[in-house]
Coordinates of C-alpha atoms and ligand atoms in Angstrom, one line a residue:
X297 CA 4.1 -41.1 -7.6
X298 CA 3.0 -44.9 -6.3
X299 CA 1.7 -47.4 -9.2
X300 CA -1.1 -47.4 -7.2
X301 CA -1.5 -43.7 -7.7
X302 CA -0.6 -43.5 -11.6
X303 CA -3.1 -46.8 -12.4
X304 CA -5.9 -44.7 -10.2
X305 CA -5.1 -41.6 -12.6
X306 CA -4.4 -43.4 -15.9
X307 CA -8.3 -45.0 -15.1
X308 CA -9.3 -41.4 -14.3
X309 CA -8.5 -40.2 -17.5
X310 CA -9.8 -42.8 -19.7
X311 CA -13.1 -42.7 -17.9
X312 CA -13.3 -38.7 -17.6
X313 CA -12.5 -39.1 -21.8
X314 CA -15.4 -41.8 -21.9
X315 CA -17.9 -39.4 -20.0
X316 CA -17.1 -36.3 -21.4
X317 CA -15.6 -36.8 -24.7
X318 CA -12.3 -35.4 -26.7
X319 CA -14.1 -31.7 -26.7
X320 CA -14.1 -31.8 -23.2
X321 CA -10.2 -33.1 -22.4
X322 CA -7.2 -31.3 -22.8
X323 CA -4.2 -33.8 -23.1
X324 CA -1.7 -31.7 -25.5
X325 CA 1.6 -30.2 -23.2
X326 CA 0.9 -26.7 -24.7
X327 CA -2.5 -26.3 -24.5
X328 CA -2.2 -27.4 -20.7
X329 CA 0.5 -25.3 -19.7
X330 CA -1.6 -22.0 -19.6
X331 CA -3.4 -24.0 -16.6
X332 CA -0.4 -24.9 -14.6
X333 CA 1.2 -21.5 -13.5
X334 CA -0.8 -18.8 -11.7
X335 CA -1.2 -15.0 -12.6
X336 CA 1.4 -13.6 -10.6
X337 CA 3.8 -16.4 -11.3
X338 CA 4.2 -17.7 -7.8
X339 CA 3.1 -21.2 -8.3
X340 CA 3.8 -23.6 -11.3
X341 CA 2.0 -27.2 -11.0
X342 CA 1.7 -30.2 -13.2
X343 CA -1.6 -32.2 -14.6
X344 CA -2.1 -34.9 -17.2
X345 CA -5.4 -33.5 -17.6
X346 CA -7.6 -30.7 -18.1
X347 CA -11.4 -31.6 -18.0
X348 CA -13.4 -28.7 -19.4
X349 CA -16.7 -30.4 -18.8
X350 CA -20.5 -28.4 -20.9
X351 CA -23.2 -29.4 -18.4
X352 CA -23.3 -29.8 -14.8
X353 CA -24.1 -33.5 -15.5
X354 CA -20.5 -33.6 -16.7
X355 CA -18.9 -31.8 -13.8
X356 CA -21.3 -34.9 -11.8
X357 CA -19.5 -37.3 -13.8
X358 CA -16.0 -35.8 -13.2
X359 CA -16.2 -35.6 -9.8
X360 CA -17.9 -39.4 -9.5
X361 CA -15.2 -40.6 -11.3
X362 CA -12.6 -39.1 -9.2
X363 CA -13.9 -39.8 -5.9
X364 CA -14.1 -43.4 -6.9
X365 CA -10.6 -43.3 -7.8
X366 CA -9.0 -41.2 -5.0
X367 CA -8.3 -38.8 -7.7
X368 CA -7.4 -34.6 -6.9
X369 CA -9.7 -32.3 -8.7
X370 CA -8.7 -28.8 -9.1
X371 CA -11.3 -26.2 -10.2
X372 CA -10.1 -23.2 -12.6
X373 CA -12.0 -20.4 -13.1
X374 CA -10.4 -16.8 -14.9
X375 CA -7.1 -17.5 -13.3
X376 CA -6.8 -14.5 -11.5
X377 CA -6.4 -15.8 -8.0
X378 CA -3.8 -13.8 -5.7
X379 CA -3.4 -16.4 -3.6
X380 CA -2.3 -19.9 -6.4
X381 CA -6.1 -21.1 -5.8
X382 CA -6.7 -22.5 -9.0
X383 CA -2.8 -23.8 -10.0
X384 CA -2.5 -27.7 -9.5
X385 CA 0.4 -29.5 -7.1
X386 CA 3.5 -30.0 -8.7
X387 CA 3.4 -33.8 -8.3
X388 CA 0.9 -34.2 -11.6
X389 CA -1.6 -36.3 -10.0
X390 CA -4.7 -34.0 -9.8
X391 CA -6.6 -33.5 -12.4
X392 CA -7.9 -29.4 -13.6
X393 CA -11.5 -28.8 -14.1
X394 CA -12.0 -25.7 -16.1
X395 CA -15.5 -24.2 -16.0
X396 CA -14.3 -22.3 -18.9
X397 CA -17.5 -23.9 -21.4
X398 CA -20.3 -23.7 -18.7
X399 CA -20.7 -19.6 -19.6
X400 CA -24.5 -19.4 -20.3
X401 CA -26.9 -17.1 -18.7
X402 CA -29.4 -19.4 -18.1
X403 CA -32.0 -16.9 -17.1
X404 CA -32.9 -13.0 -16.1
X405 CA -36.2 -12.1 -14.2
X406 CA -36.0 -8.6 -14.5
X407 CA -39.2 -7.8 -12.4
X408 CA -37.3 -10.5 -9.4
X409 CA -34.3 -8.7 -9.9
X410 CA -32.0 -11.9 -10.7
X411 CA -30.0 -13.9 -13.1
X412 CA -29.2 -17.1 -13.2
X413 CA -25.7 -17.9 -14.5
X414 CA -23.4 -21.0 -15.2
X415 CA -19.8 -20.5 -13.1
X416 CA -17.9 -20.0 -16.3
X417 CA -19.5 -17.0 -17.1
X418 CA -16.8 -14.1 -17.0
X419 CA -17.7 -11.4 -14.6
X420 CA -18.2 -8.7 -17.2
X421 CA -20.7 -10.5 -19.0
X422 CA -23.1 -11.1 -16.7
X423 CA -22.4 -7.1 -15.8
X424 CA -23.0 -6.7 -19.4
X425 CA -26.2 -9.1 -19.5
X426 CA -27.4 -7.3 -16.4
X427 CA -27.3 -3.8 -18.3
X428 CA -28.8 -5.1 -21.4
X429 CA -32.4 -5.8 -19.5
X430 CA -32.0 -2.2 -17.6
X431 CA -30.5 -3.5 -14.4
X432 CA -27.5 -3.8 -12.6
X433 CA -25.2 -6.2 -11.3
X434 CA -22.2 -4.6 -8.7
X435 CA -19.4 -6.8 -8.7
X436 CA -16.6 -4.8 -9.5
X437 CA -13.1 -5.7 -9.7
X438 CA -10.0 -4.9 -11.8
X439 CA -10.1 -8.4 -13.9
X440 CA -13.5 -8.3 -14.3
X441 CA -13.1 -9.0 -18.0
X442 CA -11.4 -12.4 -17.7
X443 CA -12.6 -13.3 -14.3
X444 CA -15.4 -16.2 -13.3
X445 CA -18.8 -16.0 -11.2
X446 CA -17.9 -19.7 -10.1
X447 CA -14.1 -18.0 -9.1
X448 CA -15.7 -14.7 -7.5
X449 CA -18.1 -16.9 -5.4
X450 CA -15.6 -19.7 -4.5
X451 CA -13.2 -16.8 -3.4
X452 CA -15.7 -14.6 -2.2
X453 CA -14.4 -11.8 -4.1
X454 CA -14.6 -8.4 -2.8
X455 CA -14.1 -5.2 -5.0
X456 CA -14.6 -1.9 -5.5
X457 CA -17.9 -1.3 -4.8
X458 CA -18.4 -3.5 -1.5
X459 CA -19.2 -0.4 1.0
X460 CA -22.3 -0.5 -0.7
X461 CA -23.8 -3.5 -2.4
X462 CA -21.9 -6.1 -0.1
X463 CA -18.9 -8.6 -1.5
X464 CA -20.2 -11.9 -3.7
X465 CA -21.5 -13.7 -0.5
X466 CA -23.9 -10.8 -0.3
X467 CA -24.9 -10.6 -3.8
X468 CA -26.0 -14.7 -4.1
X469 CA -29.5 -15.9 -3.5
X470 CA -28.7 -19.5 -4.5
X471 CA -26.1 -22.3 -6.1
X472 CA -26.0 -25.4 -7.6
X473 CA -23.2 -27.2 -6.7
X474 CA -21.3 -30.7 -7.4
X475 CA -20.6 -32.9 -4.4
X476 CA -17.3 -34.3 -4.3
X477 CA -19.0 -37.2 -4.6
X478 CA -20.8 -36.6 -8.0
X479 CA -24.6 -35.6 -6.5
X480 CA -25.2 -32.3 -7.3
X481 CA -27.0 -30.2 -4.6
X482 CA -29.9 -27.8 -6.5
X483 CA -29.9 -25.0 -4.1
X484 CA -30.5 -22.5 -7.4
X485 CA -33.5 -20.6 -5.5
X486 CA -34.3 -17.2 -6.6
X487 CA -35.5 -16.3 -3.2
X488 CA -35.0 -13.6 -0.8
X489 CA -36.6 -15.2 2.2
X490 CA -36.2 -19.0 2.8
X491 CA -35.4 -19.9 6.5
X492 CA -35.7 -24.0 6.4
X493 CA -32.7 -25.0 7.7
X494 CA -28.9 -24.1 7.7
X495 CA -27.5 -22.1 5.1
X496 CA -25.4 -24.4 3.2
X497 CA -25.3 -22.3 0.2
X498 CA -22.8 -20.2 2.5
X499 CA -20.8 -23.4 3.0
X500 CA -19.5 -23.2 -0.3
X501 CA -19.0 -19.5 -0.7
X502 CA -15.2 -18.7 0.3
X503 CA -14.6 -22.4 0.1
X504 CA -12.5 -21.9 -2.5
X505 CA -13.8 -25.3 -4.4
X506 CA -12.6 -27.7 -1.1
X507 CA -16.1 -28.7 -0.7
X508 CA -17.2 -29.0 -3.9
X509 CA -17.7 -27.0 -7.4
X510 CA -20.3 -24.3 -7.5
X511 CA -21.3 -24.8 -11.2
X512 CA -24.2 -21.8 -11.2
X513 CA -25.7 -19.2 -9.1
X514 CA -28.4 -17.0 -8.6
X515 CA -27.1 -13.8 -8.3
X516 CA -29.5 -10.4 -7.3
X517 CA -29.9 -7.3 -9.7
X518 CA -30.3 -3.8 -8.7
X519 CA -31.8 -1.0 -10.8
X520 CA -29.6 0.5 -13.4
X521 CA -27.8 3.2 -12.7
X522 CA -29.0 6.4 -13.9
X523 CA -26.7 9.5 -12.4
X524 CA -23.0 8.1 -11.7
X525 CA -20.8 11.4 -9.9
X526 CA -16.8 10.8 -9.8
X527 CA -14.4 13.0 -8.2
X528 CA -10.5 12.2 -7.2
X529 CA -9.9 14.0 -4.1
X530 CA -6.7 15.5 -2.5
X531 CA -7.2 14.7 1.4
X532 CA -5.3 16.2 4.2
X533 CA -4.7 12.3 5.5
X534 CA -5.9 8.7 6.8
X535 CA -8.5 10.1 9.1
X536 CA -9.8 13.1 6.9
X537 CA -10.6 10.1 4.5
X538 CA -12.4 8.5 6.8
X539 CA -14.2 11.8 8.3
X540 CA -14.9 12.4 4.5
X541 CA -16.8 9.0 4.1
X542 CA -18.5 9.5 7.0
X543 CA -20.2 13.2 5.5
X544 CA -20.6 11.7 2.7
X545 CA -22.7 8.7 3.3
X546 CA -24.8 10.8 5.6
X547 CA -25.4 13.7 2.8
X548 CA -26.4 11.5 0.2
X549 CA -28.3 8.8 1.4
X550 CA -26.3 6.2 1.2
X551 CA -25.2 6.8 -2.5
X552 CA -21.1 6.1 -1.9
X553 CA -20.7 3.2 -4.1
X554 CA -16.9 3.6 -4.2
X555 CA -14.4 5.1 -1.8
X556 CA -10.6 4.2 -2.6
X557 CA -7.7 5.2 -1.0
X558 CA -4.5 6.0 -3.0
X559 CA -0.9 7.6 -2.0
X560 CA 1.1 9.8 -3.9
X561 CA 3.3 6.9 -5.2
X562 CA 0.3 5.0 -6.3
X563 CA 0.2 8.4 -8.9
X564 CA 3.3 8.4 -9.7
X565 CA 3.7 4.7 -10.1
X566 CA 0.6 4.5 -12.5
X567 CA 1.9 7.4 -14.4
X568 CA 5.2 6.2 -15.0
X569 CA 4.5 2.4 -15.8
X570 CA 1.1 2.5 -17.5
X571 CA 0.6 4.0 -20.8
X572 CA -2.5 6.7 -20.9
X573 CA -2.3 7.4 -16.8
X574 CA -2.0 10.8 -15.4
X575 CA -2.0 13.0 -12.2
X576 CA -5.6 14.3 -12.1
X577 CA -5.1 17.5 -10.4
X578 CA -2.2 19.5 -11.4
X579 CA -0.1 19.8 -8.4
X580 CA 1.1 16.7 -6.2
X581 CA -0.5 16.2 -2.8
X582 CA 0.0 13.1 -0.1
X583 CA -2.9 11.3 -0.3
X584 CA -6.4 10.9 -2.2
X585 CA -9.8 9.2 -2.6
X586 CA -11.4 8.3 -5.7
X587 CA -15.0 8.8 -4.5
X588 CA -18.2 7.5 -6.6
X589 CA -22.1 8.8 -5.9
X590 CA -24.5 6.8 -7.7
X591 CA -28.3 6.5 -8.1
X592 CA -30.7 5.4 -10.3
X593 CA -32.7 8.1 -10.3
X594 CA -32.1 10.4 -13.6
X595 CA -32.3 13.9 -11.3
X596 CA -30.8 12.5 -8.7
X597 CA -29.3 16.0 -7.7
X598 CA -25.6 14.0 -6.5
X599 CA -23.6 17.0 -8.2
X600 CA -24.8 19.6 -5.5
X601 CA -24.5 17.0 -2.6
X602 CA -20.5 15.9 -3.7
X603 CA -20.2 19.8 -4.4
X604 CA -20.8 21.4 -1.0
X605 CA -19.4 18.2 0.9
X606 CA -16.3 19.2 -0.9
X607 CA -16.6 22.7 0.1
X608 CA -17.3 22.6 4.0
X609 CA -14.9 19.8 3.8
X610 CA -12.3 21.9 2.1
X611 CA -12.8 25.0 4.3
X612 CA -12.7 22.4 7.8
X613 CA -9.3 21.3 6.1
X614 CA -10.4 17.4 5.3
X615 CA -10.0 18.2 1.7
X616 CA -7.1 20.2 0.3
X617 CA -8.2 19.9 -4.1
X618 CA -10.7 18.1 -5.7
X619 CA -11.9 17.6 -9.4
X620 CA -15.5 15.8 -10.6
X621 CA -15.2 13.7 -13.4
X622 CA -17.1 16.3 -15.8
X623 CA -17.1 13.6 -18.9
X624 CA -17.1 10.1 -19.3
X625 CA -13.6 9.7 -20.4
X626 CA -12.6 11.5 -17.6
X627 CA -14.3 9.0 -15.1
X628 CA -12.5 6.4 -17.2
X629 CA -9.2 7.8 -16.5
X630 CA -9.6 8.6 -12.8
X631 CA -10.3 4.8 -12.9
X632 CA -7.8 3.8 -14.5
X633 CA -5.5 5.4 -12.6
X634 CA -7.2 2.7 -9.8
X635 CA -7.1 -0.1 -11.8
X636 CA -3.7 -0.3 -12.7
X637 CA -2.1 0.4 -9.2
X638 CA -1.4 -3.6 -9.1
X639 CA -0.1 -3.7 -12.4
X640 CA 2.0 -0.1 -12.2
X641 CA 3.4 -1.7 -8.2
X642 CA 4.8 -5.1 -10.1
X643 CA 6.3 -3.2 -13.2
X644 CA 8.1 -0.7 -10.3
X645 CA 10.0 -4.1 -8.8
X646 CA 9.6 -6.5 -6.0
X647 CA 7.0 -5.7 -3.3
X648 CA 5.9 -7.3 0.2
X649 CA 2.0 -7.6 0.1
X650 CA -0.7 -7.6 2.7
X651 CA -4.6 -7.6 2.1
X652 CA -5.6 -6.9 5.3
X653 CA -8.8 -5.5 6.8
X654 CA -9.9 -3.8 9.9
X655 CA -12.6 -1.5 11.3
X656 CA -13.3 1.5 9.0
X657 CA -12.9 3.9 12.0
X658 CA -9.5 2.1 13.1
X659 CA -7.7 2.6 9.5
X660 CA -6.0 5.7 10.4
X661 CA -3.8 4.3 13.4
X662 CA -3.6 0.7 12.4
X663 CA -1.6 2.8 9.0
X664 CA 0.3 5.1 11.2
X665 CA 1.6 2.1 13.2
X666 CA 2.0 -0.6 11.2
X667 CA 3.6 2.1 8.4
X668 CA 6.3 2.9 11.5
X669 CA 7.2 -0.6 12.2
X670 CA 7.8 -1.8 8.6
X671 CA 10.1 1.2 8.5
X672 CA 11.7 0.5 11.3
X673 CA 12.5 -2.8 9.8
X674 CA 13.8 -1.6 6.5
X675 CA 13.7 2.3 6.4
X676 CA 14.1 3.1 3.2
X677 CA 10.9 1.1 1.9
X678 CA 8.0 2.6 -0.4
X679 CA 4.6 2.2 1.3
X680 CA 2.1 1.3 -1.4
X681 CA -0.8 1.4 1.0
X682 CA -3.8 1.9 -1.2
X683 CA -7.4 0.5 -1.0
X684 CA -11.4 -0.6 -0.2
X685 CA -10.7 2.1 2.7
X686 CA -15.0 2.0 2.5
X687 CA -15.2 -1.0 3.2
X688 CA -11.8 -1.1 5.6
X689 CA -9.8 -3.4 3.5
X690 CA -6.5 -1.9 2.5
X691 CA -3.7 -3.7 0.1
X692 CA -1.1 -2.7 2.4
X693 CA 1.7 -2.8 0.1
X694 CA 5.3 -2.3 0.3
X695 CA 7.7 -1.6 -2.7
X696 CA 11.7 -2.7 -2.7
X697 CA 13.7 0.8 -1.9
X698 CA 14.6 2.2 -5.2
X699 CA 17.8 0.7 -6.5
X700 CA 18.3 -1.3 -3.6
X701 CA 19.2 -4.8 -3.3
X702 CA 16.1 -7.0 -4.0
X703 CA 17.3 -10.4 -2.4
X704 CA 17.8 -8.7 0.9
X705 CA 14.6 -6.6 0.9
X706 CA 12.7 -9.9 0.4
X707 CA 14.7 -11.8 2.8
X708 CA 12.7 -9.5 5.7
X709 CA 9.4 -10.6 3.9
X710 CA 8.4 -12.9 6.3
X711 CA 9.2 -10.3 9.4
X712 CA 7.6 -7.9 8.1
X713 CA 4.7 -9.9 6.8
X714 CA 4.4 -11.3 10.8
X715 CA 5.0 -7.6 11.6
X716 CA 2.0 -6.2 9.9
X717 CA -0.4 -9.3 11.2
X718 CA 0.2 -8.5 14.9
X719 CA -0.8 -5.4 14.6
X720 CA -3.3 -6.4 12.5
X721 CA -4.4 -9.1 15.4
X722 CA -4.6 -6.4 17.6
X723 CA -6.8 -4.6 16.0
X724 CA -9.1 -7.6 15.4
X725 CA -8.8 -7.1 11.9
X726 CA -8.3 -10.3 8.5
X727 CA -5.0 -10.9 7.5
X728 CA -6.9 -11.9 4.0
X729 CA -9.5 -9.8 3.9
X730 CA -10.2 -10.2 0.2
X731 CA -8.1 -12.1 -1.8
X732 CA -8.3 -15.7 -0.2
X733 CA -5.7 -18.3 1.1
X734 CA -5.0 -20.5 -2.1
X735 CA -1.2 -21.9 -1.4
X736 CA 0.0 -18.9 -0.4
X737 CA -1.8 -18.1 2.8
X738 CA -2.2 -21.2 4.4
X739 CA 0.7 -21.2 7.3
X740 CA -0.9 -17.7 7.7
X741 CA -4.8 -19.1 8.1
X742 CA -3.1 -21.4 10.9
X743 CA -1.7 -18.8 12.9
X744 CA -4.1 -16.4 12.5
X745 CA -7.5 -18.1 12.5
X746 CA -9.3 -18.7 15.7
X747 CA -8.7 -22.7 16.5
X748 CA -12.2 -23.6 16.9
X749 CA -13.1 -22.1 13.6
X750 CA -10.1 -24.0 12.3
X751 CA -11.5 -27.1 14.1
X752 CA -14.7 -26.7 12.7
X753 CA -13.7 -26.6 9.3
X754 CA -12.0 -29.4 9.5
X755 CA -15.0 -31.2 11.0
X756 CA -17.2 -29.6 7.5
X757 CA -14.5 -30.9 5.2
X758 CA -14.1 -33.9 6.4
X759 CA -17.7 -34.8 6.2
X760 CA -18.3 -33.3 2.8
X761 CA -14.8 -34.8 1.4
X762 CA -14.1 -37.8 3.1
X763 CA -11.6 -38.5 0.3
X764 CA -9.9 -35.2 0.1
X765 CA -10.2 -35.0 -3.6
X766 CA -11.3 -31.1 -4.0
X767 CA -8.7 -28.8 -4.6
X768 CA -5.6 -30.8 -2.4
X769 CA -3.3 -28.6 -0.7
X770 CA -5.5 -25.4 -1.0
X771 CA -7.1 -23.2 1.7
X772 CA -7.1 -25.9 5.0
X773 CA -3.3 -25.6 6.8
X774 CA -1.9 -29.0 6.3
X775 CA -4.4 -31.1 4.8
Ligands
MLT833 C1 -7.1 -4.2 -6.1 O1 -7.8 -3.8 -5.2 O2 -6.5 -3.5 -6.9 C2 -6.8 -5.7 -6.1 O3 -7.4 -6.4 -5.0 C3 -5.4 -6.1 -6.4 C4 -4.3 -5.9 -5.4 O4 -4.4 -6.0 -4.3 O5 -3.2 -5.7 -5.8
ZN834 ZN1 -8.6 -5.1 -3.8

């Protein structure tokens, strides 16, 4: 690091101390080290500092203080990015702003159908708040219990319930948000309707904290739910899945919150790594969908609609076995079973990872093909392809052939990584469909992203960030 650089920080973290007091800085080795490696353990970083500012006027203050200095700011949330969002540069001259204190629910209007939340609030609590005044908020993911609002907007985050209720772009009214610069833009509106100008709420959502920190948000309720109907499905393939969603969001008005896709492997996997999984139905079949009808209506008379979907779909050959959850801890183990695919896939050994997304109707070929050419590549592969298959995102995973040699299955990572996106080009599809770019998918954004968008977001950063202090080396290829 220059002197020039060190004296800039050293002032930093004097005057970030000044502003926001001992409470608020972490200086001690250990207590920082949590904040320097990522989830998955991809990235490890370095920081002198970890601001953990109360009050959006201290966020103001942090950022002020940085931009003034030429200082790197790097917002943490629940640590559960995919992607190293949230883990600092390795060179130690960023400072980490954890949200971690700004957790209050700062307001529910039941009969408006929102709350108002700080970004440090973890996900489950405001799903938790949410239930308390009879209402109900959808984001649904598998870390909801340690991950952030301010993380699920600045990511976008998707989830398991995004065929119906949207992903967090769709479930924000408004956001308060701190400037790079220290001014803090009030855009916490309540409303549904409010066409006066551009949408720069939307700026900031999927930015993944490059433009600025989102520090609270107005986030829309629905009415609780009243009759929840889960089944895990045997399906004859790909396309019956898809035919199956298709009958089944025309029977029951619209009341598919959840439609998951999951091979045989993803059974066997969860059964054999995590403690308290098992095979639903008795005998082993290909593929299944864990399906979810919801309403909030207390008759709501989804039992009858699942059943004879089931049936005609069984006798047409879509469905091949079936079982509805018939008790609450049954539901809890069918989702289980869901939950812990990412975690059963990591214990199993190595794997190649794609989060890819393409029209709903497409899935079926774009698996068939891209399936054949990763085999071609290495043909003994294990195709972990499970996924949002409502919503057409799939985690289009591929395990390390069992008990072969890991260092050359993850030498082809890259070809087959490249492999996969082609086809996934061709099909018009994401080649991050839900998890973000971080550190990790940044040469990818660059190859893959249209270069007028690209050009464009340059031209936003640029004049939001002038300095480049938010979140260096994240999202933007090459900044
Ligand atoms: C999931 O759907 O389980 C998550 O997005 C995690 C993953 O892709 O592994
Ligand atoms: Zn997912």
């Amino acid at each position: 690091m220059s002197t020039e650089r060190t004296a800039s920080l050293d002032a930093a973290i004097k005057r970030i101390g000044r502003a926001i007091g001992p409470a608020g800085c972490i200086t001690e080795r250990e207590r920082i080290a949590p904040y320097l490696v990522d989830f998955r353990g991809l990235y490890h970083g370095a920081t002198p500092l970890v601001a953990r500012p109360n009050s959006t006027a201290e966020v103001s203050e942090v950022l002020a203080i940085c931009h003034e200095l030429g200082v790197g700011v790097v917002p943490h949330g629940g640590n559960t990015s995919y992607c190293g969002g949230a883990t600092p540069g390795a060179d130690g001259d960023e400072v980490v702003l954890s949200l971690a204190r700004m957790d209050r629910i700062r307001g529910l209007d039941a009969a408006n159908f929102t709350i108002t939340v700080e970004a440090g609030c973890i996900l489950a609590n405001v799903k938790a708040a949410a239930e308390g005044a009879d209402r109900f908020f959808p984001l649904s993911l598998g870390s909801e219990g340690s991950c952030q609002v301010g993380g699920n907007l600045a990511t976008n985050a998707g989830g398991l319930n995004a065929l119906r209720y949207g992903v967090a772009r769709d479930l924000a009214l408004g956001l308060e948000v701190v400037l790079p610069d220290g001014r803090v833009l009030d855009g916490l509106t309540s409303l549904r309707k409010d066409n006066t100008g551009y949408d720069l709420r939307d700026l900031f959502i999927g930015a993944e904290g490059t433009l600025g920190v989102i520090t609270a948000a107005s986030l829309k309720l629905f009415p609780a739910l009243r009759s929840i109907e889960t089944a895990f499905i045997a399906v004859a393939g790909p396309a019956a899945a898809v035919q199956l969603l298709e009958r089944l969001r025309g029977a029951s008005g619209e009341a598919v919150s959840t439609f998951e896709y999951l091979p045989r492997i993803a059974v066997e996997l969860t059964a054999r790594h995590v403690p308290g999984v098992s095979d639903p139905l008795g005998r082993p079949y290909d593929c299944y969908v864990l399906c979810e009808l919801s309403s909030s209506r207390d008759s709501a008379g989804l039992r009858p609609v699942l059943e004879g979907c089931l049936e005609r779909a069984m006798s047409d050959g879509l469905v091949l076995d079936a079982v509805i959850a018939e008790s609450l801890a049954q539901r809890n183990a069918m989702w289980k079973l869901r939950e812990s695919v990412p975690e059963a896939q990591r214990a199993e050994g190595a794997s190649i990872k794609h989060d890819v997304s393409v029209p709903v109707a497409s899935l079926p070929s774009f698996m068939e093909e891209a399936t054949a050419a990763v085999l071609a590549i290495i043909p003994m592969a294990r195709m972990v392809t499970y996924g949002h298959v409502g919503d057409g995102n799939l985690h289009f995973n591929v395990s390390e052939p069992a008990g072969g040699d890991r260092a050359a299955f993850m030498s082809r990572e890259a070809d087959i990584q490249s492999t996969v996106h082609e086809i996934v080009r061709r099909y018009r599809g994401s080649t991050s469909a839900e998890h973000g770019i971080g550190q990790l998918k940044r040469a990818q954004l660059a190859r893959y992203k249209d270069p007028v968008a690209l050009d464009l977001m340059r031209t936003i950063k640029r004049s939001l960030d002038p300095r480049g202090i938010m979140n260096p080396g994240k999202l933007l290829p090459g900044d």
